[in-house]
Short mmCIF file of C-alpha atoms in Angstrom, two decimals:
data_model
loop_
_atom_site.label_atom_id
_atom_site.label_comp_id
_atom_site.label_asym_id
_atom_site.label_seq_id
_atom_site.Cartn_x
_atom_site.Cartn_y
_atom_site.Cartn_z
CA MET E 16 17.26 -16.06 -25.05
CA ASP E 17 13.61 -14.99 -24.48
CA ASP E 18 13.15 -11.29 -24.24
CA ASP E 19 9.22 -11.47 -24.13
CA GLY E 20 9.13 -10.85 -20.21
CA PRO E 21 7.70 -7.93 -18.46
CA SER E 22 9.03 -4.69 -19.78
CA ALA E 23 7.80 -2.40 -17.01
CA CYS E 24 9.98 -2.32 -13.66
CA VAL E 25 8.63 -0.99 -10.37
CA MET E 26 11.38 -0.25 -7.74
CA ALA E 27 9.62 -1.27 -4.47
CA PHE E 28 11.00 -0.04 -1.02
CA ASN E 29 9.59 -1.97 1.84
CA ALA E 30 10.25 -4.21 4.93
CA ASN E 31 10.63 -7.93 4.70
CA ASP E 32 7.66 -9.61 6.20
CA PRO E 33 8.24 -13.19 7.23
CA SER E 34 4.58 -13.93 7.48
CA GLY E 35 4.28 -13.29 3.72
CA SER E 36 1.34 -10.97 4.46
CA ALA E 37 2.66 -7.48 3.53
CA GLY E 38 5.90 -5.68 2.99
CA THR E 39 8.24 -6.92 0.34
CA SER E 40 6.25 -10.23 0.05
CA ALA E 41 3.17 -8.40 -1.10
CA ASP E 42 5.03 -6.07 -3.44
CA LEU E 43 6.81 -8.97 -5.28
CA THR E 44 3.77 -10.98 -5.67
CA ALA E 45 1.39 -8.23 -6.62
CA ILE E 46 3.75 -6.59 -9.13
CA ALA E 47 4.51 -9.91 -10.78
CA SER E 48 0.86 -10.87 -10.95
CA VAL E 49 -0.08 -7.81 -12.81
CA GLY E 50 2.54 -8.26 -15.30
CA ALA E 51 5.62 -5.97 -14.36
CA HIS E 52 8.97 -6.72 -12.79
CA ALA E 53 9.79 -5.94 -9.15
CA LEU E 54 13.11 -4.40 -8.11
CA PRO E 55 12.89 -4.90 -4.46
CA VAL E 56 14.75 -2.76 -2.11
CA VAL E 57 14.62 -4.15 1.54
CA THR E 58 14.58 -1.33 4.01
CA GLY E 59 14.41 -3.65 7.12
CA ALA E 60 12.53 -6.45 8.63
CA TYR E 61 9.46 -6.93 10.74
CA ALA E 62 9.16 -9.56 13.57
CA ARG E 63 5.68 -10.53 13.22
CA ASP E 64 2.94 -13.40 12.79
CA THR E 65 -0.24 -13.36 10.97
CA THR E 66 -1.95 -11.59 13.78
CA GLU E 67 0.49 -8.61 14.93
CA ILE E 68 3.71 -6.89 14.39
CA VAL E 69 5.95 -7.45 17.42
CA ASP E 70 8.93 -5.39 16.33
CA HIS E 71 10.74 -3.90 13.43
CA PHE E 72 14.60 -3.81 12.56
CA PRO E 73 15.44 -0.98 10.02
CA PHE E 74 18.43 -1.13 7.69
CA ASP E 75 20.65 1.98 7.76
CA ASP E 76 20.04 4.63 5.07
CA GLU E 77 23.41 3.77 3.26
CA ALA E 78 22.26 0.10 2.80
CA VAL E 79 19.11 1.19 1.28
CA THR E 80 20.62 3.72 -1.06
CA GLU E 81 23.37 1.35 -2.14
CA GLN E 82 20.83 -1.27 -2.87
CA ALA E 83 18.73 1.20 -5.13
CA ARG E 84 21.61 3.07 -6.94
CA ILE E 85 23.62 0.11 -7.99
CA ILE E 86 20.43 -1.70 -9.66
CA LEU E 87 19.24 1.60 -11.21
CA GLU E 88 22.55 1.96 -12.92
CA ASP E 89 21.67 -1.27 -14.76
CA VAL E 90 17.92 -1.52 -14.89
CA PRO E 91 15.47 1.47 -15.48
CA ALA E 92 12.52 1.89 -13.22
CA GLN E 93 9.25 3.18 -14.55
CA VAL E 94 7.74 3.63 -11.13
CA PHE E 95 8.82 4.03 -7.55
CA LYS E 96 6.71 2.38 -4.92
CA VAL E 97 7.39 3.20 -1.06
CA GLY E 98 5.80 1.39 1.70
CA PHE E 99 7.04 1.40 5.40
CA VAL E 100 10.81 1.99 5.31
CA GLY E 101 11.38 2.27 9.03
CA THR E 102 13.20 5.48 9.89
CA PRO E 103 13.30 9.30 8.83
CA GLU E 104 16.71 8.56 7.45
CA ASN E 105 15.53 5.97 5.14
CA LEU E 106 12.85 8.25 3.92
CA SER E 107 15.47 11.04 3.41
CA ALA E 108 17.39 8.70 1.45
CA ILE E 109 14.64 7.53 -0.85
CA ALA E 110 13.37 11.27 -1.17
CA GLU E 111 16.89 12.25 -2.45
CA LEU E 112 16.98 9.23 -4.83
CA ALA E 113 13.47 10.11 -6.09
CA SER E 114 14.68 13.80 -6.77
CA ASP E 115 17.49 12.45 -8.85
CA TYR E 116 15.06 10.51 -10.92
CA ALA E 117 12.36 13.17 -10.98
CA ASP E 118 10.68 12.03 -14.13
CA VAL E 119 9.87 8.67 -12.44
CA PRO E 120 6.39 8.60 -10.68
CA LEU E 121 6.45 7.73 -6.97
CA VAL E 122 3.55 5.84 -5.33
CA ALA E 123 3.72 6.24 -1.63
CA TYR E 124 1.57 3.98 0.79
CA MET E 125 1.09 4.97 4.39
CA PRO E 126 0.06 1.90 6.52
CA ASP E 127 -1.64 1.84 9.90
CA LEU E 128 1.30 2.18 12.32
CA SER E 129 -0.71 1.83 15.54
CA TRP E 130 1.45 -1.15 16.55
CA TRP E 131 4.48 1.26 17.02
CA GLU E 132 5.49 3.63 19.78
CA GLU E 133 3.65 6.93 19.45
CA ASP E 134 6.84 9.16 19.30
CA LYS E 135 8.19 6.96 16.55
CA ILE E 136 5.13 7.35 14.70
CA ASP E 137 5.26 11.06 14.87
CA LEU E 138 8.76 11.29 13.88
CA TYR E 139 8.28 8.91 10.75
CA GLN E 140 4.98 10.69 9.61
CA ASP E 141 6.53 14.22 10.13
CA ALA E 142 9.68 13.06 7.92
CA CYS E 143 7.28 11.62 5.37
CA THR E 144 5.44 15.00 5.24
CA GLU E 145 8.49 16.99 4.85
CA LEU E 146 10.80 14.71 2.66
CA LEU E 147 8.67 12.14 0.75
CA LEU E 148 5.43 13.90 -0.14
CA PRO E 149 6.98 16.64 -1.98
CA GLN E 150 8.33 13.80 -4.45
CA THR E 151 4.98 11.77 -4.31
CA THR E 152 2.81 11.38 -7.30
CA LEU E 153 0.14 9.30 -5.69
CA LEU E 154 -0.57 8.80 -2.12
CA VAL E 155 -2.52 5.72 -1.02
CA GLY E 156 -3.94 4.97 2.46
CA ASN E 157 -6.94 4.24 4.38
CA HIS E 158 -9.55 7.09 5.34
CA SER E 159 -8.71 7.00 8.96
CA THR E 160 -4.91 6.48 8.73
CA LEU E 161 -4.71 9.58 6.44
CA SER E 162 -7.18 11.63 8.23
CA ARG E 163 -5.25 11.29 11.53
CA TRP E 164 -2.02 11.84 9.86
CA LEU E 165 -2.83 14.77 7.63
CA LEU E 166 -5.64 16.51 9.47
CA PRO E 167 -5.09 16.03 13.03
CA ASP E 168 -6.74 19.17 14.19
CA TRP E 169 -10.00 18.35 12.13
CA SER E 170 -12.98 19.51 14.39
CA ALA E 171 -15.98 19.40 12.02
CA ASP E 172 -18.94 16.89 13.07
CA LYS E 173 -18.69 15.38 9.71
CA SER E 174 -15.53 13.31 8.87
CA PRO E 175 -13.09 14.68 6.19
CA SER E 176 -13.92 13.72 2.48
CA ALA E 177 -11.37 12.33 0.12
CA ARG E 178 -11.06 15.91 -1.39
CA ASP E 179 -10.27 17.29 1.98
CA ILE E 180 -7.59 14.72 2.52
CA ALA E 181 -6.33 15.23 -0.89
CA LYS E 182 -6.05 19.07 -0.15
CA ALA E 183 -4.03 18.26 2.82
CA ALA E 184 -1.83 16.14 0.87
CA ASN E 185 -1.34 18.68 -1.92
CA ALA E 186 -0.19 21.16 0.51
CA PHE E 187 2.92 19.13 0.66
CA GLY E 188 2.99 18.68 -3.18
CA VAL E 189 0.93 15.52 -3.62
CA PRO E 190 -1.20 15.73 -7.02
CA TYR E 191 -3.27 12.75 -6.44
CA THR E 192 -4.52 10.82 -3.32
CA LEU E 193 -6.46 7.36 -3.21
CA VAL E 194 -8.40 7.28 0.02
CA THR E 195 -9.73 3.78 0.86
CA GLY E 196 -12.17 2.47 3.42
CA ILE E 197 -14.49 5.47 3.61
CA PRO E 198 -17.60 4.28 5.53
CA LEU E 199 -21.02 4.51 3.85
CA PRO E 200 -24.45 3.60 4.92
CA ASP E 201 -25.70 0.13 4.75
CA GLN E 202 -22.56 -1.86 5.37
CA PHE E 203 -20.82 -0.38 2.13
CA ILE E 204 -17.50 1.56 2.11
CA ASP E 205 -15.91 3.89 -0.77
CA ASN E 206 -12.61 4.23 -2.27
CA VAL E 207 -11.82 7.42 -3.95
CA LEU E 208 -9.16 8.91 -6.12
CA ALA E 209 -9.16 12.60 -5.75
CA SER E 210 -7.23 15.69 -6.46
CA PRO E 211 -7.48 18.98 -4.53
CA THR E 212 -10.19 20.07 -6.87
CA SER E 213 -12.17 16.97 -7.86
CA VAL E 214 -13.23 13.37 -7.44
CA LEU E 215 -11.43 11.53 -10.24
CA CYS E 216 -13.21 7.92 -9.60
CA SER E 217 -14.76 5.93 -6.76
CA GLU E 218 -15.28 2.23 -6.35
CA LYS E 219 -17.63 1.15 -3.70
CA PHE E 220 -17.47 -2.28 -2.10
CA GLU E 221 -19.86 -4.25 0.40
CA ARG E 222 -18.21 -4.51 4.12
CA PHE E 223 -18.00 -7.99 5.39
CA GLU E 224 -16.25 -9.37 8.72
CA ALA E 225 -12.99 -11.05 8.46
CA ILE E 226 -9.58 -9.33 9.00
CA PHE E 227 -7.12 -9.27 6.41
CA THR E 228 -3.30 -8.32 6.55
CA GLY E 229 -1.43 -7.06 3.59
CA ALA E 230 -4.25 -5.63 1.52
CA GLY E 231 -2.81 -2.04 1.43
CA ASP E 232 0.76 -3.12 0.03
CA THR E 233 -1.07 -5.52 -2.29
CA LEU E 234 -3.24 -2.44 -3.65
CA SER E 235 -0.43 -0.02 -3.80
CA ALA E 236 1.94 -2.34 -5.43
CA ALA E 237 -0.45 -3.59 -8.04
CA LEU E 238 -1.30 0.14 -8.80
CA ALA E 239 2.37 0.95 -9.24
CA ALA E 240 2.76 -1.87 -11.63
CA LEU E 241 -0.11 -0.79 -13.82
CA ILE E 242 1.11 2.75 -13.93
CA ALA E 243 4.52 1.40 -14.76
CA SER E 244 3.02 -0.69 -17.72
CA GLY E 245 1.38 2.67 -19.09
CA THR E 246 -2.09 2.30 -17.96
CA GLU E 247 -3.95 5.66 -17.29
CA LEU E 248 -4.34 6.62 -13.71
CA ASN E 249 -8.09 6.25 -13.35
CA GLU E 250 -8.08 3.08 -15.12
CA ALA E 251 -5.16 1.76 -13.01
CA VAL E 252 -7.00 2.63 -9.94
CA THR E 253 -10.03 0.69 -10.93
CA GLU E 254 -8.21 -2.33 -12.05
CA ALA E 255 -6.05 -2.34 -8.94
CA LEU E 256 -9.10 -2.14 -6.84
CA SER E 257 -10.62 -5.01 -8.65
CA TYR E 258 -7.50 -7.03 -8.52
CA LEU E 259 -7.41 -6.67 -4.64
CA ASP E 260 -11.22 -7.57 -4.55
CA ARG E 261 -10.20 -10.86 -6.17
CA CYS E 262 -7.13 -11.32 -3.96
CA LEU E 263 -9.21 -11.00 -0.97
CA GLU E 264 -12.16 -13.19 -2.15
CA ASN E 265 -9.54 -15.89 -2.64
CA GLY E 266 -7.69 -15.12 0.57
CA PHE E 267 -6.43 -17.89 2.81
CA ARG E 268 -5.43 -18.33 6.61
CA PRO E 269 -1.91 -20.04 6.74
CA GLY E 270 -1.68 -19.74 10.48
CA MET E 271 -3.89 -18.99 13.41
CA GLY E 272 -4.14 -15.15 12.77
CA HIS E 273 -5.56 -13.02 10.05
CA VAL E 274 -6.34 -13.96 6.32
CA ILE E 275 -3.78 -13.24 3.65
CA PRO E 276 -4.75 -12.03 0.21
CA ASP E 277 -4.03 -14.62 -2.42
CA ARG E 278 -2.16 -12.41 -4.93
CA LEU E 279 -1.81 -15.19 -7.27
CA PHE E 280 -5.37 -16.32 -7.23
CA TRP E 281 -5.41 -16.70 -11.00
CA ALA E 282 -2.78 -19.49 -10.75
CA GLN E 283 -4.85 -21.65 -8.44
CA PRO E 284 -6.55 -24.87 -9.95
CA GLU E 285 -10.40 -24.74 -10.26
CA SER E 286 -12.09 -26.59 -7.41
CA ASP E 287 -15.65 -27.31 -6.39
CA ASP E 288 -14.69 -27.74 -2.86
CA ASP E 289 -15.00 -24.55 -0.65
CA ASP E 290 -12.48 -25.03 2.02
CA GLU E 291 -12.61 -23.17 5.41
CA SER E 292 -10.09 -20.69 4.28
CA THR E 293 -12.05 -19.54 1.11
CA ILE E 294 -15.32 -19.16 3.20
CA SER E 295 -13.39 -17.05 5.75
CA ALA E 296 -11.98 -15.00 2.89
CA LEU E 297 -15.47 -14.23 1.61
CA GLU E 298 -16.40 -12.81 4.98
CA ALA E 299 -14.19 -9.72 4.75
CA ASP E 300 -14.46 -6.11 4.32
CA PHE E 301 -12.43 -3.63 2.14
CA GLU E 302 -10.17 -1.37 4.25
CA VAL E 303 -6.58 -1.00 3.31
CA PRO E 304 -4.20 -0.73 6.30
CA PRO E 305 -2.19 -3.91 6.35
CA ASN E 306 -2.32 -4.58 10.10
CA SER E 307 -6.23 -3.99 10.34
CA THR E 308 -7.70 -4.51 7.02
CA ARG E 309 -10.90 -5.96 6.29
CA HIS E 310 -12.78 -6.66 3.19
#
């Protein structure tokens, strides 16, 4: 028996994505790719293709809780990662579980939910604010998504900074927020890790023009895995952003829709031939929500 496998485990709560773009598919491959072991808890399933989400079918909260608690009695998790879990009831169940494991850091990712009905978005985000954010160590999301959610009444001419968003998240108990896709001049965007009082680190990327699906889950899962492996937060953010950049550079288009990050790019054989999917991937810009992400 070989005991030299990954020692760090990440429990990832997310929906199954049959396109392989985001959700549990992204969590599994990203977590494994950066050297940790995934404990996937399926919270529901998307009906979708590589272009759009058509519907979502949530599990009930008892099914989510049972999946998580049984494996946690056997395998310890170093980090919880929470993606889209479908219902306020599932958010409540995960928050209760997290409170029982208060020493385990929780990375929460808020995706773009514009495909969903507005009343469901409001109920879901309200539940996330009230239930999950008080348990969250690190919140991850795109600048526009987090601004609309956490600062809905923002009226200043200048858009909110990463610190403004981090302050809003901190009002509900979140100590750190990673804000991605912040527009900059000259076709650049910024990605900023902030606390309510300071900017801790930032990484700038050039904007290109191809749409990706699954970048946000890829980034947050890789970040959770790096934290689980003992990487200091600033370094984990820098490494996770660099990893995502490579995933997007090597992205591919398996269907007729968006480009998918190649989370196992390092396992591909070297080739001198640039096929169409790789060329398309190099034309992308770096924004994180999984349904409208560009690199």
